Coordinates of C-alpha atoms in Angstrom, one line a residue:
M1 CA 17.3 -20.1 7.0
N2 CA 16.6 -16.5 8.0
P3 CA 13.2 -15.6 5.2
H4 CA 14.2 -13.7 1.9
V5 CA 11.6 -11.1 3.0
A6 CA 9.9 -10.8 6.3
L7 CA 7.3 -7.9 6.7
E8 CA 6.5 -7.9 10.8
K9 CA 3.1 -6.7 12.6
L10 CA 3.1 -4.5 9.0
E11 CA 0.4 -2.1 9.2
V12 CA -0.6 1.3 6.6
R13 CA -3.1 3.5 7.5
Y14 CA -5.5 6.1 6.0
R15 CA -6.5 8.9 9.4
E16 CA -9.1 6.0 11.1
R17 CA -8.4 2.8 7.9
A18 CA -6.1 0.1 8.5
A19 CA -5.8 -0.8 4.9
V20 CA -2.9 -3.1 5.5
D21 CA -4.0 -4.3 9.8
G22 CA -1.1 -5.9 11.1
V23 CA 0.5 -8.6 8.4
S24 CA 3.3 -11.0 8.9
L25 CA 5.0 -13.3 6.9
S26 CA 8.0 -14.4 5.7
I27 CA 9.2 -15.4 2.1
R28 CA 12.0 -17.6 1.1
K29 CA 14.7 -16.9 -1.5
G30 CA 13.3 -18.1 -5.1
E31 CA 9.9 -18.3 -3.9
L32 CA 6.6 -17.0 -5.8
V33 CA 4.2 -16.0 -2.5
S34 CA 1.0 -14.3 -4.3
L35 CA -0.9 -12.2 -2.4
L36 CA -4.7 -12.6 -3.9
G37 CA -8.2 -11.8 -2.4
P38 CA -10.9 -8.7 -3.9
S39 CA -10.7 -5.3 -4.6
G40 CA -9.7 -2.8 -1.2
C41 CA -8.7 -6.5 0.9
G42 CA -5.4 -4.2 1.4
K43 CA -2.9 -6.5 -1.5
T44 CA -1.9 -4.5 -3.0
T45 CA -1.0 -1.7 -0.2
T46 CA 1.1 -4.6 1.3
L47 CA 3.0 -4.4 -2.3
R48 CA 3.6 -1.4 -2.7
A49 CA 5.3 -0.7 1.4
I50 CA 7.7 -3.6 0.1
A51 CA 8.4 -1.4 -2.4
G52 CA 8.7 1.6 -0.4
F53 CA 6.3 3.3 -2.3
V54 CA 3.9 3.7 0.5
A55 CA 6.0 4.0 4.6
P56 CA 4.3 1.7 6.1
S57 CA 2.3 3.6 9.8
S58 CA 4.3 0.4 11.7
G59 CA 5.9 -2.8 11.8
S60 CA 9.0 -3.9 9.7
I61 CA 10.2 -5.1 6.1
R62 CA 13.4 -6.6 6.1
I63 CA 15.0 -7.8 2.7
S64 CA 17.7 -9.9 2.3
D65 CA 17.9 -10.1 6.4
A66 CA 18.4 -5.7 6.5
D67 CA 15.7 -3.9 7.8
V68 CA 14.6 -1.5 4.8
T69 CA 11.4 0.0 6.5
S70 CA 12.5 3.3 5.9
V71 CA 14.7 3.0 3.5
P72 CA 13.5 5.0 0.2
A73 CA 12.1 2.8 -2.9
H74 CA 14.9 3.3 -5.6
K75 CA 17.6 2.0 -2.4
R76 CA 15.9 -1.1 -2.0
N77 CA 16.7 -2.8 -5.3
V78 CA 12.8 -4.0 -5.8
G79 CA 11.9 -4.9 -9.7
V80 CA 7.9 -3.9 -10.2
V81 CA 5.6 -4.6 -12.6
F82 CA 2.2 -2.7 -12.8
Q83 CA -0.5 -3.5 -13.4
S84 CA -0.8 -0.2 -16.2
Y85 CA 2.1 -1.6 -17.5
A86 CA 4.3 2.6 -17.0
L87 CA 5.9 2.6 -20.5
F88 CA 7.1 5.8 -22.0
P89 CA 5.5 6.0 -25.5
H90 CA 8.3 8.0 -26.4
L91 CA 10.7 6.1 -25.8
T92 CA 11.4 2.7 -27.9
A93 CA 11.3 -1.1 -26.4
S94 CA 14.9 -0.8 -25.6
E95 CA 15.0 2.5 -24.5
N96 CA 12.7 1.5 -21.6
V97 CA 14.2 -1.2 -21.0
A98 CA 17.2 0.5 -20.1
F99 CA 15.8 3.6 -18.0
G100 CA 15.8 2.6 -14.8
L101 CA 20.4 1.6 -15.6
R102 CA 20.2 5.2 -17.0
M103 CA 19.3 6.2 -13.3
R104 CA 21.9 4.1 -12.4
H105 CA 24.3 5.7 -14.1
V106 CA 24.9 2.3 -15.8
A107 CA 27.9 2.7 -19.2
K108 CA 25.7 3.7 -22.6
E109 CA 27.1 1.1 -24.1
Q110 CA 26.4 -1.2 -20.6
R111 CA 22.7 -0.4 -20.0
L112 CA 22.1 -0.8 -24.2
R113 CA 24.3 -4.9 -24.0
R114 CA 21.5 -5.3 -20.7
A115 CA 18.2 -4.3 -22.4
R116 CA 19.3 -5.7 -25.6
D117 CA 19.9 -9.9 -23.4
A118 CA 17.3 -8.6 -21.5
L119 CA 14.3 -8.2 -24.2
A120 CA 16.1 -11.4 -25.4
M121 CA 14.9 -12.9 -22.0
V122 CA 11.2 -12.7 -22.9
G123 CA 11.3 -13.4 -25.7
L124 CA 11.4 -10.3 -27.6
A125 CA 15.2 -9.6 -29.5
D126 CA 13.0 -7.7 -32.9
Y127 CA 11.4 -5.2 -31.2
G128 CA 14.1 -2.9 -29.7
Q129 CA 13.2 -0.6 -32.2
R130 CA 9.3 -0.3 -31.7
Y131 CA 7.8 2.0 -29.6
P132 CA 4.6 1.2 -27.2
A133 CA 2.3 1.8 -29.1
Q134 CA 3.1 -0.2 -32.1
M135 CA 3.6 -3.0 -29.4
S136 CA 0.5 -5.7 -29.2
G137 CA -0.9 -5.9 -24.9
G138 CA 1.2 -9.3 -24.5
Q139 CA 4.6 -7.2 -26.3
Q140 CA 4.2 -4.5 -23.5
Q141 CA 4.1 -6.3 -21.0
R142 CA 6.5 -8.7 -21.6
V143 CA 8.4 -4.7 -22.1
A144 CA 7.8 -4.4 -18.3
L145 CA 8.7 -7.5 -17.2
A146 CA 12.3 -7.1 -19.2
R147 CA 12.5 -3.6 -17.5
A148 CA 11.6 -4.7 -14.0
L149 CA 14.3 -7.8 -14.2
V150 CA 17.4 -5.2 -16.1
I151 CA 18.6 -4.2 -12.6
E152 CA 19.5 -7.0 -11.2
P153 CA 17.0 -6.7 -8.5
S154 CA 16.8 -8.8 -5.4
I155 CA 13.5 -9.3 -5.3
L156 CA 10.4 -8.7 -8.4
L157 CA 7.3 -7.2 -7.2
L158 CA 4.3 -7.5 -10.1
D159 CA 0.8 -6.1 -9.6
E160 CA -1.9 -7.8 -10.6
P161 CA 0.4 -8.0 -13.7
L162 CA -1.9 -9.7 -16.2
S163 CA -5.2 -8.1 -15.4
N164 CA -5.2 -6.4 -19.2
L165 CA -4.5 -9.1 -21.3
D166 CA -7.4 -11.4 -22.9
A167 CA -7.6 -14.6 -21.3
H168 CA -5.6 -16.4 -24.1
L169 CA -2.5 -14.1 -23.7
R170 CA -2.8 -14.5 -20.0
A171 CA -2.4 -18.3 -19.1
E172 CA 0.0 -18.1 -22.3
M173 CA 1.9 -15.1 -19.9
R174 CA 1.2 -16.7 -16.5
G175 CA 3.3 -19.4 -18.1
E176 CA 5.9 -17.4 -19.1
I177 CA 6.1 -15.5 -16.2
Q178 CA 6.2 -18.9 -14.6
R179 CA 8.8 -20.4 -16.4
L180 CA 11.2 -17.2 -16.4
Q181 CA 10.7 -16.4 -12.5
K182 CA 11.4 -20.7 -11.5
R183 CA 14.8 -20.6 -14.2
L184 CA 15.9 -17.0 -12.8
A185 CA 14.9 -17.8 -8.4
I186 CA 14.2 -14.6 -8.1
T187 CA 11.8 -14.2 -5.5
T188 CA 8.4 -13.1 -6.4
I189 CA 5.6 -11.6 -4.8
F190 CA 2.5 -11.5 -7.0
V191 CA -0.5 -9.4 -6.6
T192 CA -4.0 -10.9 -8.1
H193 CA -7.4 -11.1 -7.1
D194 CA -8.0 -14.0 -10.0
Q195 CA -7.9 -17.2 -8.0
A196 CA -6.9 -19.6 -11.1
E197 CA -3.8 -16.6 -12.0
A198 CA -2.7 -17.4 -8.3
L199 CA -3.2 -21.0 -7.5
A200 CA -1.3 -21.6 -10.8
I201 CA 1.3 -20.0 -10.5
S202 CA 2.7 -19.9 -7.0
D203 CA 4.5 -22.3 -4.9
R204 CA 2.8 -20.7 -1.6
V205 CA -1.5 -18.1 -1.8
A206 CA -1.9 -15.8 0.7
V207 CA -5.3 -14.9 1.3
M208 CA -6.1 -11.4 2.5
H209 CA -9.5 -10.2 3.9
Q210 CA -10.3 -6.6 4.7
G211 CA -6.2 -5.6 6.0
K212 CA -6.1 -9.2 6.9
L213 CA -3.7 -12.4 6.0
V214 CA -6.0 -15.3 6.7
A215 CA -4.2 -17.8 5.3
L216 CA -1.1 -18.8 3.4
D217 CA -0.5 -22.1 2.8
T218 CA 0.3 -24.1 -0.9
P219 CA -2.7 -23.5 -3.5
Q220 CA -3.5 -27.2 -3.1
A221 CA -3.0 -27.4 0.4
L222 CA -5.4 -24.3 0.9
C223 CA -7.7 -25.8 -2.4
D224 CA -8.4 -29.6 0.2
R225 CA -8.0 -28.5 3.4
P226 CA -8.6 -23.7 3.6
G227 CA -9.2 -24.0 7.3
D228 CA -10.6 -20.4 7.4
A229 CA -14.5 -20.3 5.9
I230 CA -13.2 -16.8 4.3
A231 CA -10.5 -18.1 1.9
A232 CA -11.8 -21.2 1.9
A233 CA -15.2 -18.5 -0.2
F234 CA -12.3 -16.6 -2.2
L235 CA -10.8 -19.9 -3.6
G236 CA -14.5 -20.4 -5.2
G237 CA -16.5 -23.2 -6.6
R238 CA -16.8 -23.6 -3.2
T239 CA -20.5 -23.5 -0.9
I240 CA -19.9 -22.6 3.5
I241 CA -22.6 -23.0 4.7
A242 CA -22.5 -22.2 9.5
G243 CA -24.0 -24.5 11.8
L244 CA -22.9 -27.0 15.4
S245 CA -20.5 -29.7 15.4
R246 CA -21.4 -32.1 18.4
N247 CA -19.9 -35.4 19.0
G248 CA -18.3 -35.9 15.9
I249 CA -21.5 -35.2 14.1
F250 CA -22.6 -30.9 12.5
E251 CA -25.0 -30.0 11.6
A252 CA -27.4 -27.5 9.4
P253 CA -31.2 -27.2 8.2
G254 CA -31.9 -29.9 6.6
L255 CA -28.0 -30.9 6.6
K256 CA -26.1 -33.7 8.6
C257 CA -22.1 -34.5 8.0
S258 CA -20.2 -37.4 10.5
G259 CA -16.5 -36.8 10.2
A260 CA -16.7 -33.1 12.2
P261 CA -13.9 -32.4 14.7
D262 CA -14.6 -30.8 17.8
G263 CA -15.2 -26.6 17.8
A264 CA -16.3 -27.1 14.0
A265 CA -18.8 -23.8 12.8
H266 CA -18.9 -23.4 8.5
I267 CA -18.6 -26.9 6.8
V268 CA -16.8 -26.4 3.0
L269 CA -18.8 -28.2 0.2
R270 CA -16.7 -28.0 -3.1
A271 CA -18.3 -27.9 -6.2
A272 CA -16.2 -30.2 -8.2
R273 CA -16.5 -32.6 -5.2
L274 CA -20.4 -32.7 -5.0
D275 CA -22.8 -36.2 -6.5
L276 CA -26.4 -35.9 -7.6
G277 CA -27.8 -39.1 -6.5
G278 CA -25.9 -42.7 -5.9
A279 CA -25.1 -44.5 -2.7
P280 CA -25.8 -42.2 0.7
T281 CA -21.7 -40.5 1.7
A282 CA -21.7 -39.2 4.6
L283 CA -23.0 -35.8 4.0
E284 CA -26.8 -36.2 4.3
L285 CA -28.2 -32.9 2.0
M286 CA -30.9 -33.4 -0.1
G287 CA -32.0 -29.6 -2.2
R288 CA -33.9 -28.5 -5.6
V289 CA -32.1 -27.6 -8.7
T290 CA -32.6 -25.0 -9.3
T291 CA -30.8 -23.7 -12.7
R292 CA -27.5 -25.4 -15.1
T293 CA -25.1 -23.6 -16.6
Y294 CA -22.9 -25.6 -19.4
L295 CA -19.8 -24.6 -19.3
G296 CA -17.8 -27.1 -21.4
D297 CA -16.5 -28.7 -19.9
A298 CA -19.1 -28.9 -16.9
W299 CA -22.6 -28.2 -16.1
E300 CA -22.7 -26.2 -13.3
A301 CA -25.9 -26.8 -11.5
D302 CA -27.4 -24.6 -8.1
L303 CA -29.6 -26.4 -5.9
D304 CA -32.3 -24.9 -3.1
T305 CA -31.4 -27.0 0.5
P306 CA -32.9 -25.5 3.5
A307 CA -29.2 -25.3 4.3
G308 CA -28.7 -22.5 1.7
R309 CA -27.8 -22.5 -2.5
V310 CA -25.6 -25.8 -3.4
R311 CA -23.4 -25.2 -6.2
V312 CA -22.4 -28.9 -7.9
L313 CA -19.9 -29.8 -10.7
I314 CA -21.2 -32.3 -13.3
D315 CA -19.1 -33.9 -15.8
S316 CA -20.3 -32.7 -19.0
A317 CA -20.4 -35.4 -21.0
L318 CA -23.4 -36.8 -17.9
A319 CA -26.4 -35.3 -18.5
P320 CA -27.8 -33.2 -16.0
P321 CA -30.5 -32.5 -13.8
E322 CA -33.5 -31.1 -15.2
P323 CA -34.1 -28.0 -12.7
G324 CA -36.7 -28.9 -10.5
Q325 CA -35.9 -32.1 -10.6
I326 CA -35.0 -32.8 -6.4
C327 CA -32.3 -34.3 -5.8
T328 CA -29.5 -36.1 -3.2
I329 CA -25.8 -34.2 -2.4
N330 CA -23.2 -36.4 -1.5
A331 CA -19.8 -35.8 -1.3
R332 CA -17.0 -37.7 -2.6
P333 CA -13.1 -37.8 -1.2
G334 CA -11.8 -34.7 -0.8
G335 CA -15.9 -32.8 -0.9
V336 CA -16.3 -32.2 2.2
E337 CA -14.1 -29.2 4.4
F338 CA -14.1 -28.0 8.4
T339 CA -13.3 -24.4 9.6
A340 CA -13.9 -23.2 12.4

């Protein structure tokens, strides 16, 4: 089956700098893929190139097996939700949603009906006559989503759509977007810098760094087998330590771990799957507790070791070690991974 969206060696340059540097990515029809990475990594520029707002310097973009690399944005049939929502303040919610249909010369009666249906689809059936200033951030976000969907786009592009919401509403809207996307089976690209958000909502996650795609996999596979030190570090709750692997043993200052593949240059220690004390495991490492922080469901403890700082998460029902205490760091299954 041909991919619904395909990027082939996509490059976007601003003078001497490559904002997007040779990205190749295939997305299946109905799939939700997140572009994840820190600010400036190229994820939003990649999205804007797919939308047609930015012209690639080289490479190609295909949607539904058609080359759209040089096709203007208004002819690509994509729905876009921006970080700022970009609603017209002088238009009602219904008029905002219908705006794209008006630009496509859809008859007034039909566009008003479709706008009503789209608002109902996002849970705002009774909000059509309200102006953006009369709505909460979450409601404005839903209006922006309805406006993107009402044109029946081939793909949906979401550029950090939840970043302006508070934590509780962000989690709620994340679930709403995921349910709606699955119900409509619409191919979706979701840009975010929040790893928890990407892992929760995506079929696959594409991790970007300095314009390049450094990892692409399912959320579970990325967490359990990151395969790339940069991707592992960005997923959070992980300590990356450089070292050498010889004859199945990975070594770094004060650290040994068996089961390492040949060529491994980094060990990834997953904070949530490490223990302090207890029976020895494949990991041999000791450290002194420097800080401990209560997070509600867990204690976050940082330890100084000869190999560097290591973070461990401890169940909040357990008593954490005191600062200054020297502890053995052990790894449960899944607590250790190796990368090049």
